Amino acid sequence: MALTLTVPREYGYVLLAAASTSVLNLWLGLYVGNYRKAARVPYPNAYATATEAAASKEKYLFNCAQRSHAQFLEQLPPFLVTLLVSGLKYPVLSAAPILYRSPLPSQADLPVYVLNAAALPDVNHVKYDALLPYVLARLPNDEDLIGGKGYELVFFAGEEERSASVPRKSRPGWAWTLRAYNVLSRLIRKRLQKLYLVHQRSWVKVTVEMFSTVVSPKVRKKIVHVSSLSGLALHIPIEDLLIPPSVYLCDRRIARDIYVPYVTGRRAFGVNRPLPTSATGAARLPRVLRESTSFVLMDDNVKTEGLFRINARAALVSILREAYDRGQKFIVWKEGGSVLTYSHWQEGHGSVMVEEHQYAEGFTLVTATGLIKLWYAELQEPIFPQASYPFLRRIVESSSESFQTSTIIDLMGEASDWSPLCKVSRQILTMHLLPFLNIIAAHQDWNKMAPYNLAVCFAPALIRGPDVLEDTNIISTISRILEHAVTYWDSKFASAFEMDLRKFNKSLRVPEAIEDREDPLDTTVSPTTPLHLQTDGIMLIDKDTSDDEGERPPLPPRTHNNREGEEERPSLPPRINMEQPSGEDSNVSCLMRRKPAPVLQSPPRYSTIFTRSPASAEDLPVYTMVANGRLRNSSNTETSLDNGLHNVSETAISRKPVSKLSDHN
């Protein structure tokens, strides 16, 4: 029996790493020889004795160096075996998330390579000198560039998001970066047509500008500095790139959302037609439901315990919502060993797949479940509108233990004439929600999600009325209806709604028609659209303006619109002639003179009058302060300050305003 062994193209770097151990062994031998010579330990003694090492420092250091060399020799055989075997399958496991090729070329038909700095491992955990050959091996080699046009490189320089409990990664220094640049061949450096630096810091931008200006002015023309993904979208179509979640999270710290010209809009969330029309004229599932549902129903994922109970990270769900509305062509789903990605058909390139998607960074299972619930919550018309609440309560009240099959069929059937649910809501229930939850409930022995648990998780996403309290009260009613429909889906409702398991799985496949693989952009304006979006782009045209460029006719005289019984208003008096008179006073201005402003007076002062008895204030003497510190009473008699105070009582209080100071002595 012959054994066929396939060696990858990058396996040469594995052999190079294995051969480099001989150089390291030679260097350690020379290192130990220097310590042996200094300690004067003769051959064939491997170590100095304990007594000699305690008495001499040189002999102690020789023992340490000899032991370190022996440790290297002990671990070398298992290291080489592991390196050679693992290198057959995982030669670029650590390098793939750092540098990879985007599936689609640029607008100039050049290959686009993406360098993600957020995927760089900690320098304390990984040897960057050993990682460098694997990273550079992912760039185009000289054979690919000979006779070619070149390539473009997008460098996402942002750091990975971290929390207070997660320490910051140590990045490689400038020496390693310059060494990596020098390793590149001249053809690789020369064939670089564009270098897009995204999420870079200010000092990096200044350093790159200074370095490129001094080294080569041609390099400076190739570098494009952008601060966010919205700025990158002004240069290249970012919907064609494979962007990892770490880059999205880094961009979210800079900008709240991503704006792409001619692409940004609504395709999946909150659209007027949640179920697009296929090429055959029938309703189909949107792309977001098709991909996220397929990922959730994978063998390992559907058995995950607590499915739909764990809340997803809001930032990642919002990023995916924006990506599907933008029409991002490549989205990778990854949870453990389960990886899912879809191909994209591009004119001139055919069906394009993500290469080495098993190594790519992807979105998790929790994010997929959160995205499905968000899609239901943002429907323009909720599945169960407020007008259906009384009818739903009557169904539950009339059925004490279980519901009648005909009642559920009439409520959710597409051909029902009296159902309070709209036709689109009934299609969504029978085409996706109920068969989807039934499959998850079939694995409840592993995921612990019974029909009751699934109904409780999904019921809040199916209502959105104006009264929050009423929505809260109706949740239990909707949960009972969903629980019954999911429990008896296979036995009663699948055949009635003509949606068995085979037909449901077919709806999750990639459509055969190319135009059905992407959802259409919703161009209609919904009633809930803000006024500034509805009036955007509207031009007001004056219909009274004639087409020719002649003079406009004069306006008719304005008439007095007096009310009945109201006298006519008198005309205004003639305006005063402000012209200067002739004659002797011709140089004197006749402008109206204003009355001079009064002289500012000091604010009134107050003196305090004391009284022993509750007599009225009129019976008390009133003193006025005059010049030279003297007082004048009401009888116009002046006295000194000491005598005036002697005549006043010591208790009690009443205040009166005192006139201003007299100007005479």
Short mmCIF file of C-alpha atoms in Angstrom, two decimals, residues 402 438 483-494:
data_model
loop_
_atom_site.label_atom_id
_atom_site.label_comp_id
_atom_site.label_asym_id
_atom_site.label_seq_id
_atom_site.Cartn_x
_atom_site.Cartn_y
_atom_site.Cartn_z
CA SER A 402 -53.73 23.21 23.61
CA ASN A 438 -38.09 23.41 15.09
CA GLU A 483 -44.33 27.17 21.58
CA HIS A 484 -47.32 25.24 20.24
CA ALA A 485 -46.39 25.94 16.60
CA VAL A 486 -42.77 24.84 17.06
CA THR A 487 -43.70 21.72 19.04
CA TYR A 488 -46.16 20.38 16.46
CA TRP A 489 -44.45 21.72 13.35
CA ASP A 490 -43.40 18.35 11.93
CA SER A 491 -46.63 16.53 12.73
CA LYS A 492 -49.26 19.17 11.90
CA PHE A 493 -48.06 22.41 10.34
CA ALA A 494 -45.19 21.53 7.96
#
